[in-house]
PDB file of C-alpha atoms in Angstrom:
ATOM      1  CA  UNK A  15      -6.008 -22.965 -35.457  1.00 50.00           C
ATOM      2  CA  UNK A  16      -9.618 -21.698 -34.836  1.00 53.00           C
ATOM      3  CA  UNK A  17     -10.676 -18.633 -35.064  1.00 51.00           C
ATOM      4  CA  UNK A  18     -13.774 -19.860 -32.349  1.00 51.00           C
ATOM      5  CA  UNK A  19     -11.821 -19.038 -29.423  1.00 54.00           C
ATOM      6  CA  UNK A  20     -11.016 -15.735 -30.210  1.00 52.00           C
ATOM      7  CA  UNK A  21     -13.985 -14.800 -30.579  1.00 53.00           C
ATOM      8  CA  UNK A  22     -14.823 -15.393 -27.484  1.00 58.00           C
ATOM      9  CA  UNK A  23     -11.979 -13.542 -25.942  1.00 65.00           C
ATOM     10  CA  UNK A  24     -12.285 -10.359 -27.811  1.00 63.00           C
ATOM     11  CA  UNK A  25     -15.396  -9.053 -26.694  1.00 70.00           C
ATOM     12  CA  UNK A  26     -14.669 -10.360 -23.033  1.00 74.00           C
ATOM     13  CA  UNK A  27     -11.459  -7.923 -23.578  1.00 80.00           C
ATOM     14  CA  UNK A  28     -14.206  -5.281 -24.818  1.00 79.00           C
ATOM     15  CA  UNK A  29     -16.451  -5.769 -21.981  1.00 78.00           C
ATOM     16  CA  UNK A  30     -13.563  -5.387 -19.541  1.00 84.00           C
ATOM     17  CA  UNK A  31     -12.401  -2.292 -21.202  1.00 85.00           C
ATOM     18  CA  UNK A  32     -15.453  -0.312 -21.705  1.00 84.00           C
ATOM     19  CA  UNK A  33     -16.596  -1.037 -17.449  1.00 85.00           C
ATOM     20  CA  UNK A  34     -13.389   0.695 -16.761  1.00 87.00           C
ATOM     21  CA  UNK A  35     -14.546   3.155 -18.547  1.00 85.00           C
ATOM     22  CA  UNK A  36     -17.850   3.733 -17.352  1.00 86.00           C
ATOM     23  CA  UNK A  37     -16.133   3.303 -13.764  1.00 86.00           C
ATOM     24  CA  UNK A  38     -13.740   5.909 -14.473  1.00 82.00           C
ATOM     25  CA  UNK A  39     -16.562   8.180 -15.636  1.00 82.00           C
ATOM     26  CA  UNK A  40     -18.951   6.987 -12.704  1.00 82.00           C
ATOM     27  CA  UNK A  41     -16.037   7.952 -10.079  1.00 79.00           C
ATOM     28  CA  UNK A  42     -15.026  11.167 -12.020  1.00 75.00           C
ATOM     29  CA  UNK A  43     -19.181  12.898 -12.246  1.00 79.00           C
ATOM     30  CA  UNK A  44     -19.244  11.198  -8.846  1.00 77.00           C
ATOM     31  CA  UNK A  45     -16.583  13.421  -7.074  1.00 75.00           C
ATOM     32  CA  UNK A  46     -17.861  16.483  -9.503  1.00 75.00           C
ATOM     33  CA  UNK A  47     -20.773  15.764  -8.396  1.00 77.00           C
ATOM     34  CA  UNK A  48     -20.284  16.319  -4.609  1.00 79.00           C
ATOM     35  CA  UNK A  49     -18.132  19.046  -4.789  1.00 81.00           C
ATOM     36  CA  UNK A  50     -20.609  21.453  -6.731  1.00 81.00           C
ATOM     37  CA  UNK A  51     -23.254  20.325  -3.928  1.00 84.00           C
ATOM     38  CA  UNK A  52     -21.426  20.666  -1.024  1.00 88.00           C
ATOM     39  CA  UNK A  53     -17.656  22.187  -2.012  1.00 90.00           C
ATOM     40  CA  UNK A  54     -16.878  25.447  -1.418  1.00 94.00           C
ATOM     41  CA  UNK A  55     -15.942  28.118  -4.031  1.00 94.00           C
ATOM     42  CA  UNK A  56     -12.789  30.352  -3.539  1.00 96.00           C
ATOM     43  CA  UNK A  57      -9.968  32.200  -5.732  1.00 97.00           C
ATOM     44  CA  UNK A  58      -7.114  30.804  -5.942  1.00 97.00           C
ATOM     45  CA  UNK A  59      -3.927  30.583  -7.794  1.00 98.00           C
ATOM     46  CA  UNK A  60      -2.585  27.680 -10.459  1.00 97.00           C
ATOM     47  CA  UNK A  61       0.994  27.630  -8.610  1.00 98.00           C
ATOM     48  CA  UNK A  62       2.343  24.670 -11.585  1.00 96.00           C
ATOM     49  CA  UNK A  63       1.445  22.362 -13.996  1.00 95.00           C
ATOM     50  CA  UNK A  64       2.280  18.466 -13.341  1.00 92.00           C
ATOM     51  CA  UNK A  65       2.756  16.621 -16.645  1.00 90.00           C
ATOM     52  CA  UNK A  66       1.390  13.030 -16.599  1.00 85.00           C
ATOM     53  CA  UNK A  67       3.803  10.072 -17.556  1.00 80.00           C
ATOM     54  CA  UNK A  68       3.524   7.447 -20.040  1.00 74.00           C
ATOM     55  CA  UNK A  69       1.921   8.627 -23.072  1.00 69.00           C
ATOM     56  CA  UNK A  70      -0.785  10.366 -22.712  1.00 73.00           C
ATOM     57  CA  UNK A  71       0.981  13.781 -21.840  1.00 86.00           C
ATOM     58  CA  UNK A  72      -1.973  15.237 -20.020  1.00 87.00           C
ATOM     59  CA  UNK A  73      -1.348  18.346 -18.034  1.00 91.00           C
ATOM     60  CA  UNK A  74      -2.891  18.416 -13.997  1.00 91.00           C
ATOM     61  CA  UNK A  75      -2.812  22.176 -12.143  1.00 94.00           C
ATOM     62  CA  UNK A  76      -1.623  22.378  -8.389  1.00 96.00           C
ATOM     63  CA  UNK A  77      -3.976  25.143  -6.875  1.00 97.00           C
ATOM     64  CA  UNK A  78      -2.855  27.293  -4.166  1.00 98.00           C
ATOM     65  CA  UNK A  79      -5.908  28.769  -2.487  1.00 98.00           C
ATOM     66  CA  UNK A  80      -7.081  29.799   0.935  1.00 97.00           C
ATOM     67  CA  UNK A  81      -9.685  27.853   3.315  1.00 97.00           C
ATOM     68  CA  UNK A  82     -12.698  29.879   4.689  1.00 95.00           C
ATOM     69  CA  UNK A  83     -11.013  29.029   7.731  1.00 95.00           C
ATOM     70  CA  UNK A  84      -7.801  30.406   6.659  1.00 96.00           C
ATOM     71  CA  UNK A  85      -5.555  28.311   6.120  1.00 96.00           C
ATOM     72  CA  UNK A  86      -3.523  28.323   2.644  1.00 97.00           C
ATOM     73  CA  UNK A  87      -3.437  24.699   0.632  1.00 97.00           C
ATOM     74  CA  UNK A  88      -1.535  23.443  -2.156  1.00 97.00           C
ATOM     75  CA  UNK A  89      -3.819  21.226  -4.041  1.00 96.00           C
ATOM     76  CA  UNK A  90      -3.240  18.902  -7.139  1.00 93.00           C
ATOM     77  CA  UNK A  91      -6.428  18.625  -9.097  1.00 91.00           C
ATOM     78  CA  UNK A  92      -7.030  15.321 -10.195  1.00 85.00           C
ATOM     79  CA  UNK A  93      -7.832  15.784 -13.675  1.00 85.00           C
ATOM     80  CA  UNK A  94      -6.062  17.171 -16.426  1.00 85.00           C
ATOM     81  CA  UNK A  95      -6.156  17.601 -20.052  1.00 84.00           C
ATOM     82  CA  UNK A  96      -3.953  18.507 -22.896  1.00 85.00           C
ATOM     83  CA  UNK A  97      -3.511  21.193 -23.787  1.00 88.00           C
ATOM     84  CA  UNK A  98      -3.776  22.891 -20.225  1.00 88.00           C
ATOM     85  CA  UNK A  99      -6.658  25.154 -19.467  1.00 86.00           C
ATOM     86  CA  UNK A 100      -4.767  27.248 -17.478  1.00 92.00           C
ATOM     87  CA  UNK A 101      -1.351  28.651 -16.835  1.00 95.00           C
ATOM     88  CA  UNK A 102       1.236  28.769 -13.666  1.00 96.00           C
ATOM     89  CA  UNK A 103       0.363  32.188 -12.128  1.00 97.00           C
ATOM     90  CA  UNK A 104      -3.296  32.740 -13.588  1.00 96.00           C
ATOM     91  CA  UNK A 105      -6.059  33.413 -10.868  1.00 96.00           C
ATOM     92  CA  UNK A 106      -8.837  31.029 -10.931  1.00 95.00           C
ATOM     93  CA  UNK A 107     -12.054  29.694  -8.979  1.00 94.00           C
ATOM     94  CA  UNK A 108     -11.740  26.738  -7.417  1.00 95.00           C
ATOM     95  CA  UNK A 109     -13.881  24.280  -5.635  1.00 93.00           C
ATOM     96  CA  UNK A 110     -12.570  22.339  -2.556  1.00 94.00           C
ATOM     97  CA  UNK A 111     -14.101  19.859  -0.384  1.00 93.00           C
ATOM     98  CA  UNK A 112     -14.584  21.232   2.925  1.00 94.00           C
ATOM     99  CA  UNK A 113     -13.738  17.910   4.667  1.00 93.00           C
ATOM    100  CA  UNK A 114     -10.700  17.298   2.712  1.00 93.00           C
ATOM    101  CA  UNK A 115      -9.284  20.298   1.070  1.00 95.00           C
ATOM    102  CA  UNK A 116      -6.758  18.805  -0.493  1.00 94.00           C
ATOM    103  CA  UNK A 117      -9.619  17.401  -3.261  1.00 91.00           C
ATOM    104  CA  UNK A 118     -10.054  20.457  -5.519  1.00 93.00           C
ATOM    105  CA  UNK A 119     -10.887  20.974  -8.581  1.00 89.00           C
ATOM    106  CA  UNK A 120     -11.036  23.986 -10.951  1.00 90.00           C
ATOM    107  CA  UNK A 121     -14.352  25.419 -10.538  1.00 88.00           C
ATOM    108  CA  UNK A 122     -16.711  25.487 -13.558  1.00 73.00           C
ATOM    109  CA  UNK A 123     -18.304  22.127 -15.580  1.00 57.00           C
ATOM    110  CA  UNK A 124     -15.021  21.456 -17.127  1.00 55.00           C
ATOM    111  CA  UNK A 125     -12.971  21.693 -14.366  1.00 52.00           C
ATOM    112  CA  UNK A 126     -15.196  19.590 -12.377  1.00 54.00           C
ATOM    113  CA  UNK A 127     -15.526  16.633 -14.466  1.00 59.00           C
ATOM    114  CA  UNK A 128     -18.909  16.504 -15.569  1.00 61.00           C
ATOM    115  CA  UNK A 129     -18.093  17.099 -19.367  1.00 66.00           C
ATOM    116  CA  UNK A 130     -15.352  14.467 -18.616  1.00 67.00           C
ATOM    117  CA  UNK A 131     -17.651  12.038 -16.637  1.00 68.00           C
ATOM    118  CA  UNK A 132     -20.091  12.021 -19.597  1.00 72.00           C
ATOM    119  CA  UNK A 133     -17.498  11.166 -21.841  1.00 76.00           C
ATOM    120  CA  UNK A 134     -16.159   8.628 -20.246  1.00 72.00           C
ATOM    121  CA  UNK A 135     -19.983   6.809 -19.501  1.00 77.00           C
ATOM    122  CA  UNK A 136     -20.490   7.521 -23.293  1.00 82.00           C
ATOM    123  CA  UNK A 137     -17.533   5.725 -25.242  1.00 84.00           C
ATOM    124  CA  UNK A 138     -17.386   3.139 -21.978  1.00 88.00           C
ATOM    125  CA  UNK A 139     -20.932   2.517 -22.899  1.00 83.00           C
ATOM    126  CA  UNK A 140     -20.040   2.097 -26.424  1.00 85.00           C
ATOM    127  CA  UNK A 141     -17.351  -0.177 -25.930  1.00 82.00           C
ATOM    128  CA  UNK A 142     -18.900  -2.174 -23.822  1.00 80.00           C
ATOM    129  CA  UNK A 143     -22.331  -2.897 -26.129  1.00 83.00           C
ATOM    130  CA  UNK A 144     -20.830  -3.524 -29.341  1.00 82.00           C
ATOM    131  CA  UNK A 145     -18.384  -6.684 -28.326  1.00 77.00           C
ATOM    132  CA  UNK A 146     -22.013  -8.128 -26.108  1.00 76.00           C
ATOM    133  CA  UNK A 147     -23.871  -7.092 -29.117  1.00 79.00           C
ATOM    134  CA  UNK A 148     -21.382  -8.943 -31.320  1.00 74.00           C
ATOM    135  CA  UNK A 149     -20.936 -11.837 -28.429  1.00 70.00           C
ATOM    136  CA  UNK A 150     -24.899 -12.551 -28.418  1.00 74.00           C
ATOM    137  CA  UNK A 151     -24.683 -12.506 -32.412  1.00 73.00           C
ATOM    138  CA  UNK A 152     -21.943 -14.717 -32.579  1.00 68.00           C
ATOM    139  CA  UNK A 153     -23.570 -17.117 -30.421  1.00 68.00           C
ATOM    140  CA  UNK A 154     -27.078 -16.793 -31.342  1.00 68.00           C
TER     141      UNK A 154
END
């Protein structure tokens, strides 16, 4: 057996996993993005705390928080992290999207995905040079 046509396949599986990545982090600074432009800030209330499944355990708030126009919404934010930032009960900020309340976020840079965002671009980006750096090597 060759080894030829692995290496071929492995950094195709590298490519494929590090432009998920940098999608995932392009979509997350994306929706961060709008909502400290145009979201609106209000207090709210971290009413529970959904646990992810599969493996990586990650921890996502539901925020209960009222609309400028009034009306009360039970949001789940959709990032989370492990260990949870916050607790059921504590008061918080939190940043909603005036169109569609029901996407909020915590409010501050962590809670609104930028630090998140920039990871993800960063070890997507990674992942996704070294197998073309090691492709165009190989094949040089």
């Amino acid at each position: 057996m060759s080894i030829v046509p692995l290496l071929g396949i492995v950094p195709l599986f590298g490519i494929v996993v590090g432009a998920v990545f940098v999608g995932a982090g392009i979509w997350v600074m994306t929706v961060g993005q709008r909502l400290r432009r145009h979201g609106v800030r209000v207090p709210g209330v971290v009413v529970g705390l959904r646990r992810s499944r599969g493996g990586s355990r990650l921890y996502y708030p539901t925020l209960q928080f009222q609309t400028v126009q009034g009306s009360v919404v039970e949001a789940a934010s959709d990032l989370g992290s492990n260990p949870p930032q916050v607790r059921p009960g504590q008061q918080v900020m939190v940043v909603y999207d005036p169109e569609r309340p029901q996407r909020a976020r915590l409010d501050g840079v962590g809670g609104r995905g930028v630090l998140l965002g920039v990871l993800f671009l960063t070890v997507g980006a990674i992942i996704l040079v070294v197998p073309l750096v090691v492709a165009v090597s190989f094949w040089l």
